[in-house]
JSON list of C-alpha atoms in Angstrom, two decimals:
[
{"chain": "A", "resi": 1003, "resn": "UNK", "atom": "CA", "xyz": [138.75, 105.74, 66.89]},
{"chain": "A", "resi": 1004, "resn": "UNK", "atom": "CA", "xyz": [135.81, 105.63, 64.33]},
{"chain": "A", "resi": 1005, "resn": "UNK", "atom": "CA", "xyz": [135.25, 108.49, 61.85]},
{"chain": "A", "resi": 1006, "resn": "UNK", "atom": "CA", "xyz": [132.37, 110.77, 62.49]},
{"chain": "A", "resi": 1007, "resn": "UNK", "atom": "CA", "xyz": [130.19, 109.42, 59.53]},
{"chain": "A", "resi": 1008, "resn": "UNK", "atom": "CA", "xyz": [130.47, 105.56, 61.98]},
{"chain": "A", "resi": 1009, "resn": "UNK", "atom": "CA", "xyz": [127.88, 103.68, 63.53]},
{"chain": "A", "resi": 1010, "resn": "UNK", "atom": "CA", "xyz": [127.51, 104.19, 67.04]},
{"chain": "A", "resi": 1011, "resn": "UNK", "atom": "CA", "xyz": [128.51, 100.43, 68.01]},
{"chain": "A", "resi": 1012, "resn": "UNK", "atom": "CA", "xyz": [127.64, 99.33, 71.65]},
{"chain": "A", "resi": 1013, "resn": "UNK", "atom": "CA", "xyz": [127.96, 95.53, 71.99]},
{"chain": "A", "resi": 1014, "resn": "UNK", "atom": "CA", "xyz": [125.84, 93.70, 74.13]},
{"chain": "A", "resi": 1015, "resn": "UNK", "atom": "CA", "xyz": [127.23, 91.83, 77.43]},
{"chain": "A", "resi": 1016, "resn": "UNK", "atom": "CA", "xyz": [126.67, 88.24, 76.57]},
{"chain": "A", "resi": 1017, "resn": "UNK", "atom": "CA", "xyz": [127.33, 86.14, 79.90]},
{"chain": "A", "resi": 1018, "resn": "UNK", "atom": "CA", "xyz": [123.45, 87.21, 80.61]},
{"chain": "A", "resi": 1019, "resn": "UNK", "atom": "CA", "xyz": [120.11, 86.59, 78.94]},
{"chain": "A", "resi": 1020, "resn": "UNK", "atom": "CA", "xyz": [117.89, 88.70, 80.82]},
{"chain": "A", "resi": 1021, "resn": "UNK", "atom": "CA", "xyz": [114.45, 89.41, 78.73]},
{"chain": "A", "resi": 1022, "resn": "UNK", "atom": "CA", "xyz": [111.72, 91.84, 78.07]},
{"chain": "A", "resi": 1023, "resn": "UNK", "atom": "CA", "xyz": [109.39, 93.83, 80.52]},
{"chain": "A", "resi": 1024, "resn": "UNK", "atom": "CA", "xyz": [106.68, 91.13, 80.69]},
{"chain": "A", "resi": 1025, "resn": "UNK", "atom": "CA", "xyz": [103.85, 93.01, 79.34]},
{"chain": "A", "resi": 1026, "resn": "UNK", "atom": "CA", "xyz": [100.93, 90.47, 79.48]},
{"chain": "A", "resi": 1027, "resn": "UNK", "atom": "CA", "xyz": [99.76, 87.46, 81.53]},
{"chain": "A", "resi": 1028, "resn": "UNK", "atom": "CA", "xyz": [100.54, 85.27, 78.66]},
{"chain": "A", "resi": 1029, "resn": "UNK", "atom": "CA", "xyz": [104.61, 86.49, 78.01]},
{"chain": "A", "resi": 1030, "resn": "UNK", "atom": "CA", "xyz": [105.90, 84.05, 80.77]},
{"chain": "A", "resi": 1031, "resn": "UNK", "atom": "CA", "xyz": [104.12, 80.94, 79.73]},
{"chain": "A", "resi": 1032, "resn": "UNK", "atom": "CA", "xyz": [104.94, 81.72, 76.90]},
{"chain": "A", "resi": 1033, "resn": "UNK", "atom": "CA", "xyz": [108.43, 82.04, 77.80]},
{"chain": "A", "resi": 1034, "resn": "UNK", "atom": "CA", "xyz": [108.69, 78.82, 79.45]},
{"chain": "A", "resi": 1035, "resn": "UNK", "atom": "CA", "xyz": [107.51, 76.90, 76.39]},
{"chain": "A", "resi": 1036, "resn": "UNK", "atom": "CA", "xyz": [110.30, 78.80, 73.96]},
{"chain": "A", "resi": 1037, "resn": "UNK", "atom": "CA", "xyz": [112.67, 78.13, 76.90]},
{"chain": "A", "resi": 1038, "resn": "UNK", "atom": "CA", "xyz": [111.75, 74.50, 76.75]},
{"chain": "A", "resi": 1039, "resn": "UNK", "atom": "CA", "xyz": [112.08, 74.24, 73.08]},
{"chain": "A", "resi": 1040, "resn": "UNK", "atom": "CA", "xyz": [115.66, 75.74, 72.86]},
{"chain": "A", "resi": 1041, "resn": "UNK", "atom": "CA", "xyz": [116.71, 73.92, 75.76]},
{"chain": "A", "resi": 1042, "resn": "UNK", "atom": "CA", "xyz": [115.95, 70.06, 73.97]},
{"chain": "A", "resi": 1043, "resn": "UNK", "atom": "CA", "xyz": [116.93, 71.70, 70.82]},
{"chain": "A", "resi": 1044, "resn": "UNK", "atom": "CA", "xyz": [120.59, 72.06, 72.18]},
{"chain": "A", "resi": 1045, "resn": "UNK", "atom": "CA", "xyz": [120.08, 75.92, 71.69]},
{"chain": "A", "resi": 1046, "resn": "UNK", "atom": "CA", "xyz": [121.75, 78.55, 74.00]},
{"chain": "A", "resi": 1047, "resn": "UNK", "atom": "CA", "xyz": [120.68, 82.26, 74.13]},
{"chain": "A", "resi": 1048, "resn": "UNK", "atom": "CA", "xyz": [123.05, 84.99, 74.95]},
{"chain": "A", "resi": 1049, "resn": "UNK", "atom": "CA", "xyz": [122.50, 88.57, 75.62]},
{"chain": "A", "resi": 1050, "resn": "UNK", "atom": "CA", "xyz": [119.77, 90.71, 77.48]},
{"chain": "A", "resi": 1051, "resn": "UNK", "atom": "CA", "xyz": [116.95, 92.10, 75.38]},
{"chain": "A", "resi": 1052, "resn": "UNK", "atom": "CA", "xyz": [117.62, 96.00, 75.38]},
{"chain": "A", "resi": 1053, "resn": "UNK", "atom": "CA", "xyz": [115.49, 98.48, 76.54]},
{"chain": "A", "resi": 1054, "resn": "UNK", "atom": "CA", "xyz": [113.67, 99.16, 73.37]},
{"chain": "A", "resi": 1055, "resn": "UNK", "atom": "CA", "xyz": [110.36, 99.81, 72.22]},
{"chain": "A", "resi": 1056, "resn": "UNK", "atom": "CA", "xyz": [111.63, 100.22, 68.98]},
{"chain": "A", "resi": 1057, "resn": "UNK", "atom": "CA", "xyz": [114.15, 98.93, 66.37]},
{"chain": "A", "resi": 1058, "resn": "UNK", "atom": "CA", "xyz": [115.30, 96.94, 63.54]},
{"chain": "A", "resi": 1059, "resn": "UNK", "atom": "CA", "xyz": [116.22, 93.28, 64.84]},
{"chain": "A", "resi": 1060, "resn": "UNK", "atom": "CA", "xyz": [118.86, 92.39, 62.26]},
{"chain": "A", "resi": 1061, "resn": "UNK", "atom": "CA", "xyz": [118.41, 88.45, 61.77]},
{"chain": "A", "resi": 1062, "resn": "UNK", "atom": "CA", "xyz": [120.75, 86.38, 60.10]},
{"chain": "A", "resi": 1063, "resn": "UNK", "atom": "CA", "xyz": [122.35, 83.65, 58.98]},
{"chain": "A", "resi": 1064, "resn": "UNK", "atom": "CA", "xyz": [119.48, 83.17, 57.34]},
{"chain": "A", "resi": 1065, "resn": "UNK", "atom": "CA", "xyz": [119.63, 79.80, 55.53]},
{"chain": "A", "resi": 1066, "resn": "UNK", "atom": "CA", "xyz": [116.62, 77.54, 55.91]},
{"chain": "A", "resi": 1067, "resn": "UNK", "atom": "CA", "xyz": [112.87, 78.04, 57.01]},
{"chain": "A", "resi": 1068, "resn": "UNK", "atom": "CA", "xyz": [114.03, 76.68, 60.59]},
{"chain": "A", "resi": 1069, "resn": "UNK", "atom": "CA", "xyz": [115.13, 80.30, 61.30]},
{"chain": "A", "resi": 1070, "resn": "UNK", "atom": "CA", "xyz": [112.28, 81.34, 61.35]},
{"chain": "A", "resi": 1071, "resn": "UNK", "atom": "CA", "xyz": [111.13, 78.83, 64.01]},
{"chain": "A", "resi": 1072, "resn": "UNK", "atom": "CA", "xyz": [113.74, 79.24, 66.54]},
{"chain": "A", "resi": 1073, "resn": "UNK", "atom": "CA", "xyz": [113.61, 83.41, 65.80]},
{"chain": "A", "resi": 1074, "resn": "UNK", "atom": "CA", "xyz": [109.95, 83.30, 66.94]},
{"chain": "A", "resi": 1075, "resn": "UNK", "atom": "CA", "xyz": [111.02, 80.96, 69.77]},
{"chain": "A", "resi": 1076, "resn": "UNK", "atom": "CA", "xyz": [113.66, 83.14, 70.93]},
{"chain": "A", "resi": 1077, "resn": "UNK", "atom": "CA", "xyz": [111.48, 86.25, 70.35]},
{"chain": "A", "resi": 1078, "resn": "UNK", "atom": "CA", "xyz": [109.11, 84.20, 72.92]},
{"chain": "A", "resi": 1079, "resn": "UNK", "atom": "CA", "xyz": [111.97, 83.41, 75.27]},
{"chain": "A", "resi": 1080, "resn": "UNK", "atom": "CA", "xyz": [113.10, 87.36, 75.83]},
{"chain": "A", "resi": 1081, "resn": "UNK", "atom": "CA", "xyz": [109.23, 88.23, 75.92]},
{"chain": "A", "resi": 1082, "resn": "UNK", "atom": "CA", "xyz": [109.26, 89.95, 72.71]},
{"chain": "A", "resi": 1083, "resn": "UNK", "atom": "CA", "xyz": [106.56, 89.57, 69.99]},
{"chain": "A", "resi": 1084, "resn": "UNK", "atom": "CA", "xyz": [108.06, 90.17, 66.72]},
{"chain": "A", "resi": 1085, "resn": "UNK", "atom": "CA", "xyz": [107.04, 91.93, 63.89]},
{"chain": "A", "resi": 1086, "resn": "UNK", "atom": "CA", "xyz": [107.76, 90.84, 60.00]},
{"chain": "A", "resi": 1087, "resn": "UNK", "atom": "CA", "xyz": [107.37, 92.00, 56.71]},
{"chain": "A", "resi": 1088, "resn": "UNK", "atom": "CA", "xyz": [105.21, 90.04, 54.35]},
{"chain": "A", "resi": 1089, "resn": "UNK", "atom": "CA", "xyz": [102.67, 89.72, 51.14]},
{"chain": "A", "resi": 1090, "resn": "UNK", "atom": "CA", "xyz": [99.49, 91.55, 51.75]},
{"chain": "A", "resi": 1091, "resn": "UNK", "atom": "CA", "xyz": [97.85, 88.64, 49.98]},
{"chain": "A", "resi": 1092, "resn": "UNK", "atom": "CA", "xyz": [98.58, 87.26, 53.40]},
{"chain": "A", "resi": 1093, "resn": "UNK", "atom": "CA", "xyz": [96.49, 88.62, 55.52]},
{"chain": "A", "resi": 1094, "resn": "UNK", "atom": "CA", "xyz": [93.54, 89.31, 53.57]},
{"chain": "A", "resi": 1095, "resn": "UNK", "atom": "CA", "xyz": [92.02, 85.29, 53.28]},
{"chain": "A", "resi": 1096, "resn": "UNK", "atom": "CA", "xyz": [90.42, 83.04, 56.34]},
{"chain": "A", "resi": 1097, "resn": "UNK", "atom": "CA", "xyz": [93.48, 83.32, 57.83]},
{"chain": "A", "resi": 1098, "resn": "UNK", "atom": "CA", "xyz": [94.51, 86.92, 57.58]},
{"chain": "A", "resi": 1099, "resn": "UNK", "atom": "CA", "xyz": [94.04, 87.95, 60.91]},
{"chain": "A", "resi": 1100, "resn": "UNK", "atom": "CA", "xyz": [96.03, 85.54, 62.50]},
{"chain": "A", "resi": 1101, "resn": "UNK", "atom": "CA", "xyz": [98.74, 86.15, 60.28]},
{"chain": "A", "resi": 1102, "resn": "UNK", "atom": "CA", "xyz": [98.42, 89.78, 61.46]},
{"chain": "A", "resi": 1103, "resn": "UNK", "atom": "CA", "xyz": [98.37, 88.91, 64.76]},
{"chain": "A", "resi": 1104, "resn": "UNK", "atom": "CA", "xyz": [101.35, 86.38, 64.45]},
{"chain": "A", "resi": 1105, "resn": "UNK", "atom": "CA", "xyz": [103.19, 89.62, 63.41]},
{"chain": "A", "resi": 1106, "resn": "UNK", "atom": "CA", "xyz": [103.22, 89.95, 60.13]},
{"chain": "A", "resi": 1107, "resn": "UNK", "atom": "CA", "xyz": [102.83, 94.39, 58.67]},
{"chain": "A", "resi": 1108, "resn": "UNK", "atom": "CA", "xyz": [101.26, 93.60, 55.08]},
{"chain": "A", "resi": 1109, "resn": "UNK", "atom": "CA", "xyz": [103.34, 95.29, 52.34]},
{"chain": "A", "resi": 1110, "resn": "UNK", "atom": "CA", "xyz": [101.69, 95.56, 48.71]},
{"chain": "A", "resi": 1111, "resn": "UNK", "atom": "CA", "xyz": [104.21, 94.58, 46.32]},
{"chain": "A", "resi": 1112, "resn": "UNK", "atom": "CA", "xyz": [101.92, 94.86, 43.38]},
{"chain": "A", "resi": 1113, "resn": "UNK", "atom": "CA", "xyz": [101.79, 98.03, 43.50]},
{"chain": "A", "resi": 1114, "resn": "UNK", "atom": "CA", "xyz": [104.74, 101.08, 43.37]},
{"chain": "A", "resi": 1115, "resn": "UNK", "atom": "CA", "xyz": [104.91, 101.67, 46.92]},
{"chain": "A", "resi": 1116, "resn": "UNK", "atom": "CA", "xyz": [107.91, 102.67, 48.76]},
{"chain": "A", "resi": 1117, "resn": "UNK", "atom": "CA", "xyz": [108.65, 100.15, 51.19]},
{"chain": "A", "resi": 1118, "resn": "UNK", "atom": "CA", "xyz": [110.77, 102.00, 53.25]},
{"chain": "A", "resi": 1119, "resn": "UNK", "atom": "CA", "xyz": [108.01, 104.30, 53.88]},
{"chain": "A", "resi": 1120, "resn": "UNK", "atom": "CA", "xyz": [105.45, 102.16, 54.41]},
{"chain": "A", "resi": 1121, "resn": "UNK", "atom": "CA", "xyz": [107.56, 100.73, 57.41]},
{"chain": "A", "resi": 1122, "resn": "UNK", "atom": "CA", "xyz": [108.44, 103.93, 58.41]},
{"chain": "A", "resi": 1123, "resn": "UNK", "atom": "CA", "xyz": [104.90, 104.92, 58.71]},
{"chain": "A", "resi": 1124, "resn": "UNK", "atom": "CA", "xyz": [104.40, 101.86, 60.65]},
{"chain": "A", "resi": 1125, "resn": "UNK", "atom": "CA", "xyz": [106.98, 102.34, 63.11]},
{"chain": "A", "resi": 1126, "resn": "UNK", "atom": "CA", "xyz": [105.31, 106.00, 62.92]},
{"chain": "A", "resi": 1127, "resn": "UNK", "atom": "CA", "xyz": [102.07, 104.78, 64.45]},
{"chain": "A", "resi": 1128, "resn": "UNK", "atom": "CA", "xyz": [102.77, 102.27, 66.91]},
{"chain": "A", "resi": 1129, "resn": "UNK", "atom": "CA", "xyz": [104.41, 102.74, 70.40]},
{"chain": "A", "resi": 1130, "resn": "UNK", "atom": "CA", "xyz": [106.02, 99.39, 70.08]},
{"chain": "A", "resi": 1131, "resn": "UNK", "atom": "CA", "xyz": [107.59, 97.82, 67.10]},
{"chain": "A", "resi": 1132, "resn": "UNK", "atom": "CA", "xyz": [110.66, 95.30, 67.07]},
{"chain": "A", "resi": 1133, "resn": "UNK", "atom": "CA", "xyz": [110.81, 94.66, 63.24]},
{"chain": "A", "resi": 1134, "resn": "UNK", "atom": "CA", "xyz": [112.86, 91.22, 62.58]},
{"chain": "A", "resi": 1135, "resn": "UNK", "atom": "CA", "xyz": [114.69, 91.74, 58.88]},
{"chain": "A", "resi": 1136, "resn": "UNK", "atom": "CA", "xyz": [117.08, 88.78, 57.38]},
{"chain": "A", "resi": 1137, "resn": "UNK", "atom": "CA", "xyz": [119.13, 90.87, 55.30]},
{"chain": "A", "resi": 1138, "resn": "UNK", "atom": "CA", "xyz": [120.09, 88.37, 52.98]},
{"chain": "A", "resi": 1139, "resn": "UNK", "atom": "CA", "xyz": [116.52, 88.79, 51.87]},
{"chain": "A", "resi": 1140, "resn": "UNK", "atom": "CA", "xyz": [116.68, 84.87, 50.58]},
{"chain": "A", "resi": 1141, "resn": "UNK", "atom": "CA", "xyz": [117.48, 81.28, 52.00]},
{"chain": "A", "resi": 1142, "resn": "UNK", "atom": "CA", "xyz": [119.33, 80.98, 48.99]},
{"chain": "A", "resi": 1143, "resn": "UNK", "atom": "CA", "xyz": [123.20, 81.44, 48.55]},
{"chain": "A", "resi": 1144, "resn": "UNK", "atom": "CA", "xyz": [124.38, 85.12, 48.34]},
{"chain": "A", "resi": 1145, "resn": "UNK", "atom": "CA", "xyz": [127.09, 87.32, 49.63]},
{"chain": "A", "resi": 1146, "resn": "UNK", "atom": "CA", "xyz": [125.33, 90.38, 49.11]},
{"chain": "A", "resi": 1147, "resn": "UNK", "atom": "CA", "xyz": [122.98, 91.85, 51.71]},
{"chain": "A", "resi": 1148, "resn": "UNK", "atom": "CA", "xyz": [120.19, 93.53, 50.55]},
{"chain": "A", "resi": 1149, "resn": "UNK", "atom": "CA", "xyz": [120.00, 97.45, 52.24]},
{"chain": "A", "resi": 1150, "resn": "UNK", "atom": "CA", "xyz": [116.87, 97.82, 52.93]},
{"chain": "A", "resi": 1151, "resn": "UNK", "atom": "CA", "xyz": [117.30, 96.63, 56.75]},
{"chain": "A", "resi": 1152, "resn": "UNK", "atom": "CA", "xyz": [119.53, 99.45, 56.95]},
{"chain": "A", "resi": 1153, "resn": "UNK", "atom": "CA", "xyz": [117.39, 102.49, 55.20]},
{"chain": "A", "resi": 1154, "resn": "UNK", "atom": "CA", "xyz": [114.16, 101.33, 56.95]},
{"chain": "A", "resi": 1155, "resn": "UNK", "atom": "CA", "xyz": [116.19, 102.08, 60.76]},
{"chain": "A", "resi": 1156, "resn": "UNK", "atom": "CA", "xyz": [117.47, 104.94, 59.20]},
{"chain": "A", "resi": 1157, "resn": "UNK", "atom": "CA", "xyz": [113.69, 106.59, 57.54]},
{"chain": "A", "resi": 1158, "resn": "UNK", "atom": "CA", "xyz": [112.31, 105.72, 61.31]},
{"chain": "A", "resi": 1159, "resn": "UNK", "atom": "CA", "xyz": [114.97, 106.78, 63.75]},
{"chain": "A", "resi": 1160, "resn": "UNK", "atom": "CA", "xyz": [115.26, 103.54, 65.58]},
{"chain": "A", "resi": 1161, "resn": "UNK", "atom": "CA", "xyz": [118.44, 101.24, 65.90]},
{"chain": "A", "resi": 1162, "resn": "UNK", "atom": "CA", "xyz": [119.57, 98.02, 65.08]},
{"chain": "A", "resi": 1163, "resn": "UNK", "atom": "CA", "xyz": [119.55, 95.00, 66.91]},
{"chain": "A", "resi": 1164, "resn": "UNK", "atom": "CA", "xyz": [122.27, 92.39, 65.90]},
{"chain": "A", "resi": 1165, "resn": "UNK", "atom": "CA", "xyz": [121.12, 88.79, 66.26]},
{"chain": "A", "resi": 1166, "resn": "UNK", "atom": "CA", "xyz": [123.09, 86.06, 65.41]},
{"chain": "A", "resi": 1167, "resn": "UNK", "atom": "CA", "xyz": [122.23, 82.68, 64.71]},
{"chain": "A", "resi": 1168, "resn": "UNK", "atom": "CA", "xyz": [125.12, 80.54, 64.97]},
{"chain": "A", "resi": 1169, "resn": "UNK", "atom": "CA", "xyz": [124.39, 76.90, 64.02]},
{"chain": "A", "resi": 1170, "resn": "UNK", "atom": "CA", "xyz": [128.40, 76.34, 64.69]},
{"chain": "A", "resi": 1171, "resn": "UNK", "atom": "CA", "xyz": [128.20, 76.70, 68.50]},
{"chain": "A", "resi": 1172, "resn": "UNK", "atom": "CA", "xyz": [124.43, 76.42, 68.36]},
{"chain": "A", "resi": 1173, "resn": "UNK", "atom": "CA", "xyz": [124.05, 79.90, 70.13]},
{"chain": "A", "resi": 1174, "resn": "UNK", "atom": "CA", "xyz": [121.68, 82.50, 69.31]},
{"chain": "A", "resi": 1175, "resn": "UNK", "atom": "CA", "xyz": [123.18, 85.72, 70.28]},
{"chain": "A", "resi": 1176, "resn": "UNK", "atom": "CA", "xyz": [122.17, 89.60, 70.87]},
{"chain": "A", "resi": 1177, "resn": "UNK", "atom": "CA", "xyz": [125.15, 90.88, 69.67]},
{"chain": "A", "resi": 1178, "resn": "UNK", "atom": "CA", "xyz": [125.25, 94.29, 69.62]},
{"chain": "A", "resi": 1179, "resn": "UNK", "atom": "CA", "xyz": [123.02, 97.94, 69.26]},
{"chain": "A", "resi": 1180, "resn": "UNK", "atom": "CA", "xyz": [124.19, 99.64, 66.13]},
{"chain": "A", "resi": 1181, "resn": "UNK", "atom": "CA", "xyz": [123.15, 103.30, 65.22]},
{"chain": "A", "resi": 1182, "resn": "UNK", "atom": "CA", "xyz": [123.32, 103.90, 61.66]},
{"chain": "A", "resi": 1183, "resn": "UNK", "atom": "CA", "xyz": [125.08, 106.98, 60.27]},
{"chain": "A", "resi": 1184, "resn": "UNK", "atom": "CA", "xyz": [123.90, 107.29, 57.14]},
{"chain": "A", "resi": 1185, "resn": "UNK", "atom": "CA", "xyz": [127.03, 106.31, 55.40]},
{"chain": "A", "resi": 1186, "resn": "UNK", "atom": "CA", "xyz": [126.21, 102.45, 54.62]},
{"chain": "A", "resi": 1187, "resn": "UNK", "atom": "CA", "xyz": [129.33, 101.00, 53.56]},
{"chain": "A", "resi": 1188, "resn": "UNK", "atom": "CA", "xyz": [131.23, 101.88, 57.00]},
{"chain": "A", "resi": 1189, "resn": "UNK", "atom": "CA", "xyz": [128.17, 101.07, 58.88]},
{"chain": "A", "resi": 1190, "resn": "UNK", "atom": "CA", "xyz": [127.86, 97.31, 57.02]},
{"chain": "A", "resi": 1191, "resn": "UNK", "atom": "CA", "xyz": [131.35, 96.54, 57.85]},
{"chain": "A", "resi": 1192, "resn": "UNK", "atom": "CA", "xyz": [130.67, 97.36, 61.50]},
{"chain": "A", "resi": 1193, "resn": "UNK", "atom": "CA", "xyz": [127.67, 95.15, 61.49]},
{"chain": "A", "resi": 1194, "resn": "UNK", "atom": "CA", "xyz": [128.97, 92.28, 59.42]},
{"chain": "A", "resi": 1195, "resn": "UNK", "atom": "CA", "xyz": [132.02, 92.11, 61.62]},
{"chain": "A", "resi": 1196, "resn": "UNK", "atom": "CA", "xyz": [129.45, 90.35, 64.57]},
{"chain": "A", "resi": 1197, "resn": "UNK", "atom": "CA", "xyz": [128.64, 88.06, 61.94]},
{"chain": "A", "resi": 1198, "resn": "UNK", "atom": "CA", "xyz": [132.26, 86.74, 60.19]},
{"chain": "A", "resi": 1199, "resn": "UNK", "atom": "CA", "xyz": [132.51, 83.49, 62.70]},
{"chain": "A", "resi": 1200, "resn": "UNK", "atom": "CA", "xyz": [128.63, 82.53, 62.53]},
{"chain": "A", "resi": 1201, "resn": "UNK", "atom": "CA", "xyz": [127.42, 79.54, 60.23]},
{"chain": "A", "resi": 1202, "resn": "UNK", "atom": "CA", "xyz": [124.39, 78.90, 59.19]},
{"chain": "A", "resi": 1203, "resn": "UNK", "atom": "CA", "xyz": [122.57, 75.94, 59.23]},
{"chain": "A", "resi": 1204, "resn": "UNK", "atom": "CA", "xyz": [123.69, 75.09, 55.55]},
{"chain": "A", "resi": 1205, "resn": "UNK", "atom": "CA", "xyz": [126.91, 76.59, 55.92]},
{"chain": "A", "resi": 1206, "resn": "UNK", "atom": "CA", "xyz": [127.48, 76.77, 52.23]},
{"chain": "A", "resi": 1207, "resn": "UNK", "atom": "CA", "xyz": [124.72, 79.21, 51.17]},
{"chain": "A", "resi": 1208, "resn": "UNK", "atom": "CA", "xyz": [126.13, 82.40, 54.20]},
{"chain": "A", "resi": 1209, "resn": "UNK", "atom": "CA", "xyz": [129.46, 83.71, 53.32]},
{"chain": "A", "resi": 1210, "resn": "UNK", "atom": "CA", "xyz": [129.92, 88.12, 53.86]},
{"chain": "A", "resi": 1211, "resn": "UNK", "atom": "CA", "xyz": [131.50, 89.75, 50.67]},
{"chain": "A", "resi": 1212, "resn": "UNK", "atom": "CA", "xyz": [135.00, 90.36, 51.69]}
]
């Protein structure tokens, strides 16, 4: 039985893949193109996309910049349009608004903002926000997650998502719906737990403190 300061774990049936409420013309042809990709890519997806308008997608391994690629083509499969965290620098030249509208919320890091807040304040004024975090925070090796996946959830009341990326089996799973406690270092066992079997796509650089 889990302590009172636990997450609230509820693991996600994974002999489905059901997706998102469809909630433009666009989400199914859309789907069928990410659907096509993953299927010549040798990819499998596993789990039904919860019914959530909000929450922190928790993405990892995160090991190379083709994570990205088959994230946003498994965000497409479910029906899901992803949001992501990025320069603001971004999205202010020619291209800024379609880096906006490819999902990215523009955080200031020149300046001495709170980014927690600034996210929480996002998820604050939308209806809809899945935020996609790699918790690593690099493609680089490390064994040490960075927290601010977890305080972000926390500062907006909205759960985790656990998606893993398992370039092992080749399977991208939804894993599990985690609601933090507060008390992190309980709460990151719990979620690293869905994560000790998965490989990333350079195995070497994704290995959980133990």
């Amino acid at each position: 039985m889990m302590s009172e300061k636990s997450a609230i774990d509820a693991p996600i049936n994974q002999t489905t893949s059901r997706p998102a409420h469809a909630r433009d013309m666009f989400a199914d042809i859309t789907r069928f193109v990410c659907a096509t990709y993953l299927q010549l890519s040798g990819w499998k997806v596993r789990g039904n996309f919860p019914a959530l308008d909000k929450a922190v997608l928790v993405a990892a391994p995160h090991t190379s910049n083709w994570d990205g690629i088959n994230m946003l083509a498994t965000a497409g499969y479910y029906r899901v349009k992803l949001k992501w965290m990025g320069k603001k620098s971004l999205t202010t030249g020619p291209f800024g608004g379609l880096i906006k509208w490819l999902g990215c919320v523009p955080i200031d890091r020149s300046a001495a903002n709170d980014v927690v807040r600034v996210m929480a304040d996002a998820f604050a004024a939308t209806p809809r926000m899945i935020l996609a975090i790699p918790p690593e925070g690099t493609r680089s090796a490390t064994r040490e997650w960075k927290t601010g996946f977890y305080h972000i959830a926390r500062a907006a009341n909205v759960p985790l998502i656990l998606s893993v990326l398992d370039y092992g089996t080749k399977t991208i799973s939804l894993a599990a719906i985690i609601t933090p406690s507060g008390d992190y270092d309980p709460d990151l066992a719990i979620i690293q737990s869905y994560y000790a079997n998965a490989r990333g796509k350079h195995a070497d650089k994704f290995a959980l403190k133990r």
